[in-house]
């Protein structure tokens, strides 16, 4: 049996070892397909990152497919049952780095548009693609820069589908209609180094820091809401000491992160955290880093179109969720666009032997195509 169009394209993309930020020619494959469909394609390279914007149509509401061609490193190749950049079909699954995150989604987006345009060559509205090779990396010169470029051109996205693997058990069982914000801090607490036998001549930063961290961990930052769980505080790193058993360290370094809801702002988190640190009389420096603000798309045209498409094409009722990490949706949502994430099952993403169910690739293409129909083609 020959490959479906979506499977064949996913294979071609997986065969490119496009580890962040090296696109390795994936975008050229996508751009060629889109140009054949009448899209006007513009390459956008910022620093060492390749991006492109492709647009079809002159007027009406704009639906944008957003995604990334870059993947995380494969890791130890000996642990893979088949080479990560040699797409391998086995027992109904396609194996390879990026199969689920998110080359399968990119392929499904392309084939969905090919089918939709074949059926509706003079469709109303506009369709666009916003593709980057920097999502898995720093995300500084990818979608964020393209969005800034679009704003300078006064180009407004109405609806956006990000192809992140949103599903959990079955393709289409979850649509992500928002994400929590991510705020990190690198905390440096200064003490006075000395001999453990003479603690009165030293100041132990671990002893001073631990109670403050305990209070931060106990703090109830908010109660969440119907879309978001309560804000989470987690310590990811704590480093101090020289390695010697008889030396009181001179400083402690802590890294922690907030995943926060729309019920609290980053400013509030910073102010409340530093009030706790100051209450414990710490001599500290705090370097705060915001990875993304929380965003939420409430029920509207895009969500309704997605829910209906999944029901029609897959036969299941989808759930809305804001769980998980950040995505490039955090750069698009602040422009006022309705943003959802919809893609294959995420069970193996970033893992050894990443894979996607082959039948899910075709289902995803059909869902994307039906969303286009639901949004642009009015019933007779």
Tab-separated table of C-alpha atoms in Angstrom:
chain	number	residue	atom	x	y	z
A	1	UNK	CA	0.000	0.000	0.000
A	2	UNK	CA	1.374	3.408	-0.948
A	3	UNK	CA	1.788	6.181	1.590
A	4	UNK	CA	-0.944	8.763	2.016
A	5	UNK	CA	0.020	12.316	1.069
A	6	UNK	CA	0.345	13.275	4.726
A	7	UNK	CA	2.500	10.293	5.646
A	8	UNK	CA	4.756	10.808	2.621
A	9	UNK	CA	5.336	14.461	3.486
A	10	UNK	CA	5.966	13.673	7.158
A	11	UNK	CA	8.603	11.140	6.081
A	12	UNK	CA	10.364	13.765	3.955
A	13	UNK	CA	10.449	16.207	6.852
A	14	UNK	CA	11.685	13.683	9.425
A	15	UNK	CA	14.552	12.767	7.094
A	16	UNK	CA	15.939	16.281	7.610
A	17	UNK	CA	17.999	16.477	10.808
A	18	UNK	CA	16.623	19.919	11.661
A	19	UNK	CA	17.907	20.323	15.213
A	20	UNK	CA	17.350	23.871	16.497
A	21	UNK	CA	17.944	26.263	14.805
A	22	UNK	CA	19.144	24.474	11.632
A	23	UNK	CA	16.124	24.027	9.372
A	24	UNK	CA	18.030	21.683	7.028
A	25	UNK	CA	15.722	22.449	4.102
A	26	UNK	CA	12.382	21.544	5.716
A	27	UNK	CA	10.948	24.977	5.053
A	28	UNK	CA	11.931	24.818	1.376
A	29	UNK	CA	9.799	21.674	1.039
A	30	UNK	CA	6.813	23.388	2.657
A	31	UNK	CA	7.221	26.617	0.718
A	32	UNK	CA	7.290	24.794	-2.608
A	33	UNK	CA	4.016	23.028	-1.819
A	34	UNK	CA	2.402	26.296	-0.726
A	35	UNK	CA	3.574	28.207	-3.787
A	36	UNK	CA	1.887	25.582	-5.968
A	37	UNK	CA	-1.340	26.406	-4.101
A	38	UNK	CA	-1.062	30.099	-4.857
A	39	UNK	CA	0.425	31.271	-1.582
A	40	UNK	CA	2.712	34.292	-1.653
A	41	UNK	CA	5.755	33.207	0.351
A	42	UNK	CA	8.180	35.536	2.133
A	43	UNK	CA	11.374	34.218	3.702
A	44	UNK	CA	12.245	35.888	6.986
A	45	UNK	CA	15.687	35.188	8.428
A	46	UNK	CA	16.517	36.778	11.762
A	47	UNK	CA	20.075	36.216	12.958
A	48	UNK	CA	20.660	32.442	12.522
A	49	UNK	CA	16.974	31.486	12.375
A	50	UNK	CA	14.979	30.722	9.221
A	51	UNK	CA	11.287	31.606	9.210
A	52	UNK	CA	8.679	32.193	6.565
A	53	UNK	CA	5.262	33.786	6.142
A	54	UNK	CA	2.963	32.497	3.403
A	55	UNK	CA	-0.383	34.101	2.549
A	56	UNK	CA	-3.233	33.166	0.214
A	57	UNK	CA	-6.154	35.512	-0.339
A	58	UNK	CA	-6.627	39.265	-0.445
A	59	UNK	CA	-9.412	40.040	1.993
A	60	UNK	CA	-11.578	38.696	4.761
A	61	UNK	CA	-10.716	37.029	8.077
A	62	UNK	CA	-7.272	35.462	8.351
A	63	UNK	CA	-6.659	31.923	9.621
A	64	UNK	CA	-2.991	31.170	10.286
A	65	UNK	CA	-1.364	27.771	10.703
A	66	UNK	CA	1.663	28.206	12.982
A	67	UNK	CA	4.422	25.728	13.670
A	68	UNK	CA	8.107	24.898	13.781
A	69	UNK	CA	10.411	22.748	11.687
A	70	UNK	CA	13.107	22.451	14.354
A	71	UNK	CA	13.362	19.492	16.712
A	72	UNK	CA	15.225	18.712	19.919
A	73	UNK	CA	18.459	16.672	19.722
A	74	UNK	CA	18.075	12.914	19.381
A	75	UNK	CA	20.391	12.130	22.308
A	76	UNK	CA	22.209	8.795	22.516
A	77	UNK	CA	21.587	7.098	19.171
A	78	UNK	CA	22.235	3.660	20.685
A	79	UNK	CA	18.983	3.940	22.617
A	80	UNK	CA	16.893	4.349	19.456
A	81	UNK	CA	15.468	1.211	17.877
A	82	UNK	CA	15.779	2.892	14.468
A	83	UNK	CA	17.844	5.946	13.456
A	84	UNK	CA	16.005	9.108	14.559
A	85	UNK	CA	16.298	10.808	11.165
A	86	UNK	CA	15.407	7.758	9.105
A	87	UNK	CA	11.587	7.666	9.174
A	88	UNK	CA	10.572	4.124	10.016
A	89	UNK	CA	7.121	2.532	9.827
A	90	UNK	CA	6.399	-0.289	12.250
A	91	UNK	CA	3.147	-1.743	13.582
A	92	UNK	CA	1.057	1.183	12.393
A	93	UNK	CA	3.360	3.880	13.783
A	94	UNK	CA	5.844	6.254	12.159
A	95	UNK	CA	9.047	6.595	14.168
A	96	UNK	CA	11.523	9.452	14.000
A	97	UNK	CA	12.516	12.663	15.736
A	98	UNK	CA	9.789	15.212	15.142
A	99	UNK	CA	7.110	12.681	14.176
A	100	UNK	CA	4.780	14.064	16.851
A	101	UNK	CA	6.486	17.382	17.617
A	102	UNK	CA	5.681	18.624	15.104
A	103	UNK	CA	6.506	17.501	11.581
A	104	UNK	CA	3.382	15.368	11.428
A	105	UNK	CA	1.276	18.450	12.145
A	106	UNK	CA	3.103	20.493	9.501
A	107	UNK	CA	2.445	17.812	6.903
A	108	UNK	CA	-1.219	17.615	7.917
A	109	UNK	CA	-1.562	21.396	7.622
A	110	UNK	CA	-0.197	21.322	4.073
A	111	UNK	CA	-2.330	18.411	2.877
A	112	UNK	CA	-5.409	19.896	4.564
A	113	UNK	CA	-4.942	23.113	2.599
A	114	UNK	CA	-4.325	21.156	-0.607
A	115	UNK	CA	-7.647	19.359	-0.150
A	116	UNK	CA	-9.542	22.465	0.932
A	117	UNK	CA	-8.303	24.541	-2.001
A	118	UNK	CA	-9.017	21.708	-4.445
A	119	UNK	CA	-12.601	21.643	-3.148
A	120	UNK	CA	-12.957	25.428	-2.789
A	121	UNK	CA	-10.491	27.139	-5.167
A	122	UNK	CA	-12.232	30.500	-4.763
A	123	UNK	CA	-12.784	30.276	-1.037
A	124	UNK	CA	-13.502	33.475	0.909
A	125	UNK	CA	-11.104	34.755	3.546
A	126	UNK	CA	-7.354	34.328	3.827
A	127	UNK	CA	-5.095	31.446	4.884
A	128	UNK	CA	-1.528	31.900	6.118
A	129	UNK	CA	1.410	29.892	7.421
A	130	UNK	CA	3.806	31.215	10.075
A	131	UNK	CA	6.704	28.763	10.330
A	132	UNK	CA	9.909	29.030	12.374
A	133	UNK	CA	12.975	26.930	13.178
A	134	UNK	CA	13.508	28.347	16.674
A	135	UNK	CA	10.633	27.065	18.822
A	136	UNK	CA	12.612	24.364	20.638
A	137	UNK	CA	15.478	26.771	21.337
A	138	UNK	CA	15.689	30.298	22.760
A	139	UNK	CA	12.633	31.375	20.701
A	140	UNK	CA	14.116	34.852	20.283
A	141	UNK	CA	14.417	35.063	16.507
A	142	UNK	CA	11.459	32.967	15.439
A	143	UNK	CA	7.731	33.487	15.897
A	144	UNK	CA	8.292	36.443	18.214
A	145	UNK	CA	10.178	38.340	15.493
A	146	UNK	CA	7.722	37.341	12.768
A	147	UNK	CA	4.819	38.648	14.865
A	148	UNK	CA	6.666	41.957	15.308
A	149	UNK	CA	7.222	42.071	11.544
A	150	UNK	CA	3.515	41.461	10.943
A	151	UNK	CA	2.539	44.191	13.387
A	152	UNK	CA	4.794	46.651	11.567
A	153	UNK	CA	2.887	45.800	8.401
A	154	UNK	CA	-0.430	46.088	10.263
A	155	UNK	CA	-1.191	42.482	9.356
A	156	UNK	CA	-3.724	41.091	11.847
A	157	UNK	CA	-4.303	37.397	12.516
A	158	UNK	CA	-7.897	36.576	13.426
A	159	UNK	CA	-7.578	32.839	14.103
A	160	UNK	CA	-4.457	30.768	14.674
A	161	UNK	CA	-3.968	26.999	14.886
A	162	UNK	CA	-0.645	25.988	16.421
A	163	UNK	CA	0.237	22.410	15.530
A	164	UNK	CA	1.672	21.426	18.900
A	165	UNK	CA	0.842	17.838	19.962
A	166	UNK	CA	-2.127	18.572	22.199
A	167	UNK	CA	-3.798	15.156	22.317
A	168	UNK	CA	-3.318	12.792	25.256
A	169	UNK	CA	-4.927	9.402	24.628
A	170	UNK	CA	-6.606	9.772	21.237
A	171	UNK	CA	-6.044	12.220	18.406
A	172	UNK	CA	-8.327	15.184	18.986
A	173	UNK	CA	-9.281	14.454	22.582
A	174	UNK	CA	-7.758	17.747	23.779
A	175	UNK	CA	-7.566	21.245	22.340
A	176	UNK	CA	-5.266	23.619	24.175
A	177	UNK	CA	-7.046	26.952	24.337
A	178	UNK	CA	-4.456	28.664	26.503
A	179	UNK	CA	-1.227	28.234	28.414
A	180	UNK	CA	0.050	29.242	31.792
A	181	UNK	CA	2.695	31.946	32.005
A	182	UNK	CA	6.291	31.052	32.851
A	183	UNK	CA	8.405	33.253	35.118
A	184	UNK	CA	11.862	32.112	36.202
A	185	UNK	CA	14.347	33.471	38.696
A	186	UNK	CA	18.055	32.940	39.258
A	187	UNK	CA	18.634	33.819	42.892
A	188	UNK	CA	22.111	34.436	44.337
A	189	UNK	CA	22.326	34.670	48.132
A	190	UNK	CA	25.594	35.925	49.604
A	191	UNK	CA	27.083	34.728	52.888
A	192	UNK	CA	30.532	34.671	54.449
A	193	UNK	CA	32.765	31.668	53.869
A	194	UNK	CA	34.507	30.129	56.844
A	195	UNK	CA	35.509	27.006	58.790
A	196	UNK	CA	32.652	24.868	60.106
A	197	UNK	CA	34.377	24.789	63.504
A	198	UNK	CA	34.140	28.602	63.759
A	199	UNK	CA	30.584	29.410	62.631
A	200	UNK	CA	30.631	32.715	64.538
A	201	UNK	CA	33.206	33.958	62.024
A	202	UNK	CA	31.094	33.007	59.003
A	203	UNK	CA	27.553	33.367	57.690
A	204	UNK	CA	25.998	30.278	56.143
A	205	UNK	CA	23.868	31.245	53.103
A	206	UNK	CA	22.199	27.817	53.041
A	207	UNK	CA	20.888	28.273	56.579
A	208	UNK	CA	19.649	31.750	55.689
A	209	UNK	CA	18.087	30.741	52.368
A	210	UNK	CA	16.296	27.543	53.372
A	211	UNK	CA	13.565	29.161	55.536
A	212	UNK	CA	12.834	31.724	52.822
A	213	UNK	CA	12.495	29.001	50.202
A	214	UNK	CA	10.235	27.031	52.521
A	215	UNK	CA	7.953	30.058	52.869
A	216	UNK	CA	7.919	30.565	49.100
A	217	UNK	CA	6.978	26.919	48.643
A	218	UNK	CA	4.120	27.196	51.174
A	219	UNK	CA	2.713	30.403	49.719
A	220	UNK	CA	-0.691	30.212	48.027
A	221	UNK	CA	-0.277	32.543	45.079
A	222	UNK	CA	-3.835	32.308	43.763
A	223	UNK	CA	-6.744	29.891	43.480
A	224	UNK	CA	-6.728	29.556	39.696
A	225	UNK	CA	-10.005	29.724	37.792
A	226	UNK	CA	-12.226	27.607	35.563
A	227	UNK	CA	-9.508	27.447	32.904
A	228	UNK	CA	-6.284	27.469	34.939
A	229	UNK	CA	-5.054	25.570	38.007
A	230	UNK	CA	-3.541	27.534	40.868
A	231	UNK	CA	-0.120	29.032	40.208
A	232	UNK	CA	2.746	26.605	40.815
A	233	UNK	CA	6.130	27.443	42.386
A	234	UNK	CA	8.961	24.949	41.869
A	235	UNK	CA	12.670	24.973	42.740
A	236	UNK	CA	14.692	23.323	39.979
A	237	UNK	CA	18.263	23.930	41.158
A	238	UNK	CA	20.057	24.609	44.440
A	239	UNK	CA	23.842	24.866	44.430
A	240	UNK	CA	26.241	25.792	47.176
A	241	UNK	CA	29.470	24.684	48.802
A	242	UNK	CA	33.030	23.893	47.731
A	243	UNK	CA	32.719	20.134	48.017
A	244	UNK	CA	34.718	20.134	51.225
A	245	UNK	CA	33.067	18.913	54.426
A	246	UNK	CA	34.655	21.533	56.673
A	247	UNK	CA	33.908	24.739	54.773
A	248	UNK	CA	30.877	26.968	55.260
A	249	UNK	CA	30.023	28.211	51.754
A	250	UNK	CA	30.167	31.853	50.788
A	251	UNK	CA	27.112	31.855	48.555
A	252	UNK	CA	24.088	29.839	47.479
A	253	UNK	CA	22.505	29.812	44.023
A	254	UNK	CA	18.871	28.867	43.482
A	255	UNK	CA	16.816	28.577	40.323
A	256	UNK	CA	13.030	28.509	40.610
A	257	UNK	CA	10.044	28.925	38.325
A	258	UNK	CA	6.421	30.011	38.473
A	259	UNK	CA	3.835	28.577	36.093
A	260	UNK	CA	1.114	31.128	36.656
A	261	UNK	CA	-2.498	31.702	35.777
A	262	UNK	CA	-4.347	34.770	34.594
A	263	UNK	CA	-5.329	35.421	38.242
A	264	UNK	CA	-1.930	36.910	39.083
A	265	UNK	CA	0.529	39.104	37.180
A	266	UNK	CA	4.270	38.676	36.863
A	267	UNK	CA	4.718	41.983	38.721
A	268	UNK	CA	2.684	40.658	41.642
A	269	UNK	CA	4.706	37.444	41.725
A	270	UNK	CA	7.985	39.350	41.748
A	271	UNK	CA	6.846	41.815	44.405
A	272	UNK	CA	5.437	39.131	46.711
A	273	UNK	CA	8.497	36.900	46.278
A	274	UNK	CA	10.967	39.656	47.015
A	275	UNK	CA	8.939	40.726	50.051
A	276	UNK	CA	9.451	37.209	51.442
A	277	UNK	CA	13.173	37.265	50.647
A	278	UNK	CA	13.533	40.644	52.333
A	279	UNK	CA	11.551	39.474	55.345
A	280	UNK	CA	14.251	36.843	55.888
A	281	UNK	CA	16.928	39.538	55.689
A	282	UNK	CA	18.810	37.914	52.826
A	283	UNK	CA	21.716	39.581	51.033
A	284	UNK	CA	20.628	38.587	47.565
A	285	UNK	CA	20.518	39.330	43.850
A	286	UNK	CA	17.538	38.157	41.797
A	287	UNK	CA	17.579	37.848	38.025
A	288	UNK	CA	13.995	37.461	36.799
A	289	UNK	CA	13.218	36.062	33.348
A	290	UNK	CA	9.767	35.988	31.761
A	291	UNK	CA	9.359	33.238	29.155
A	292	UNK	CA	5.740	34.063	28.429
A	293	UNK	CA	2.574	35.597	29.814
A	294	UNK	CA	-0.473	33.378	30.316
A	295	UNK	CA	-3.000	33.497	27.520
A	296	UNK	CA	-6.513	32.218	27.046
A	297	UNK	CA	-8.860	31.886	24.100
A	298	UNK	CA	-12.434	31.713	25.299
A	299	UNK	CA	-15.146	29.979	23.306
A	300	UNK	CA	-15.679	31.643	19.955
A	301	UNK	CA	-15.574	30.890	16.232
A	302	UNK	CA	-12.245	29.067	16.255
A	303	UNK	CA	-12.940	26.782	19.207
A	304	UNK	CA	-16.416	26.002	17.951
A	305	UNK	CA	-15.019	25.184	14.508
A	306	UNK	CA	-12.401	22.907	16.055
A	307	UNK	CA	-14.784	21.098	18.384
A	308	UNK	CA	-17.237	20.489	15.537
A	309	UNK	CA	-14.487	19.306	13.156
A	310	UNK	CA	-13.155	16.766	15.664
A	311	UNK	CA	-16.638	15.443	16.302
A	312	UNK	CA	-17.321	15.079	12.583
A	313	UNK	CA	-13.940	13.627	11.536
A	314	UNK	CA	-12.905	11.614	14.594
A	315	UNK	CA	-16.213	11.007	16.324
A	316	UNK	CA	-15.193	12.152	19.801
A	317	UNK	CA	-15.994	15.070	22.089
A	318	UNK	CA	-12.876	17.114	22.680
A	319	UNK	CA	-11.876	18.799	25.937
A	320	UNK	CA	-10.389	22.260	26.389
A	321	UNK	CA	-7.198	22.470	28.428
A	322	UNK	CA	-4.498	24.955	29.414
A	323	UNK	CA	-2.117	22.363	30.898
A	324	UNK	CA	1.467	21.824	29.835
A	325	UNK	CA	4.427	24.048	29.075
A	326	UNK	CA	4.705	27.136	26.929
A	327	UNK	CA	4.349	27.327	23.152
A	328	UNK	CA	4.761	29.948	20.465
A	329	UNK	CA	1.081	30.702	20.932
A	330	UNK	CA	2.253	33.011	23.711
A	331	UNK	CA	3.633	35.404	21.087
A	332	UNK	CA	0.536	35.350	18.868
A	333	UNK	CA	-2.274	35.588	21.428
A	334	UNK	CA	-1.316	39.094	22.694
A	335	UNK	CA	-2.057	40.480	19.216
A	336	UNK	CA	-5.748	39.742	19.808
A	337	UNK	CA	-5.918	36.557	17.762
A	338	UNK	CA	-7.960	33.561	18.843
A	339	UNK	CA	-5.321	30.841	19.358
A	340	UNK	CA	-5.656	27.096	19.849
A	341	UNK	CA	-3.175	24.243	19.808
A	342	UNK	CA	-4.285	21.101	18.046
A	343	UNK	CA	-2.077	18.189	17.099
A	344	UNK	CA	-1.350	14.482	17.582
A	345	UNK	CA	-0.844	12.483	20.782
A	346	UNK	CA	2.030	13.877	22.847
A	347	UNK	CA	3.035	10.698	24.742
A	348	UNK	CA	6.452	10.317	23.065
A	349	UNK	CA	7.513	13.893	22.343
A	350	UNK	CA	11.178	14.678	23.152
A	351	UNK	CA	11.685	10.985	23.981
A	352	UNK	CA	13.731	8.190	22.453
A	353	UNK	CA	11.696	6.440	19.715
A	354	UNK	CA	9.355	9.387	19.230
A	355	UNK	CA	6.448	8.246	17.118
A	356	UNK	CA	2.995	9.040	15.807
A	357	UNK	CA	0.154	6.730	14.850
A	358	UNK	CA	-0.039	6.729	11.065
A	359	UNK	CA	-3.830	6.791	10.973
A	360	UNK	CA	-3.744	9.872	13.213
A	361	UNK	CA	-1.833	11.830	10.576
A	362	UNK	CA	-4.687	11.458	8.107
A	363	UNK	CA	-7.271	12.186	10.803
A	364	UNK	CA	-5.433	15.372	11.717
A	365	UNK	CA	-5.332	16.489	8.087
A	366	UNK	CA	-9.078	15.914	7.792
A	367	UNK	CA	-9.728	17.857	11.013
A	368	UNK	CA	-7.648	20.818	9.832
A	369	UNK	CA	-9.467	20.773	6.489
A	370	UNK	CA	-12.868	20.640	8.182
A	371	UNK	CA	-11.930	23.589	10.403
A	372	UNK	CA	-11.259	25.584	7.232
A	373	UNK	CA	-14.656	24.539	5.908
A	374	UNK	CA	-16.389	25.416	9.172
A	375	UNK	CA	-14.836	28.870	9.278
A	376	UNK	CA	-14.948	29.894	5.628
A	377	UNK	CA	-17.678	27.954	3.825
A	378	UNK	CA	-21.145	28.970	4.862
A	379	UNK	CA	-23.812	26.229	4.696
A	380	UNK	CA	-26.242	26.544	1.833
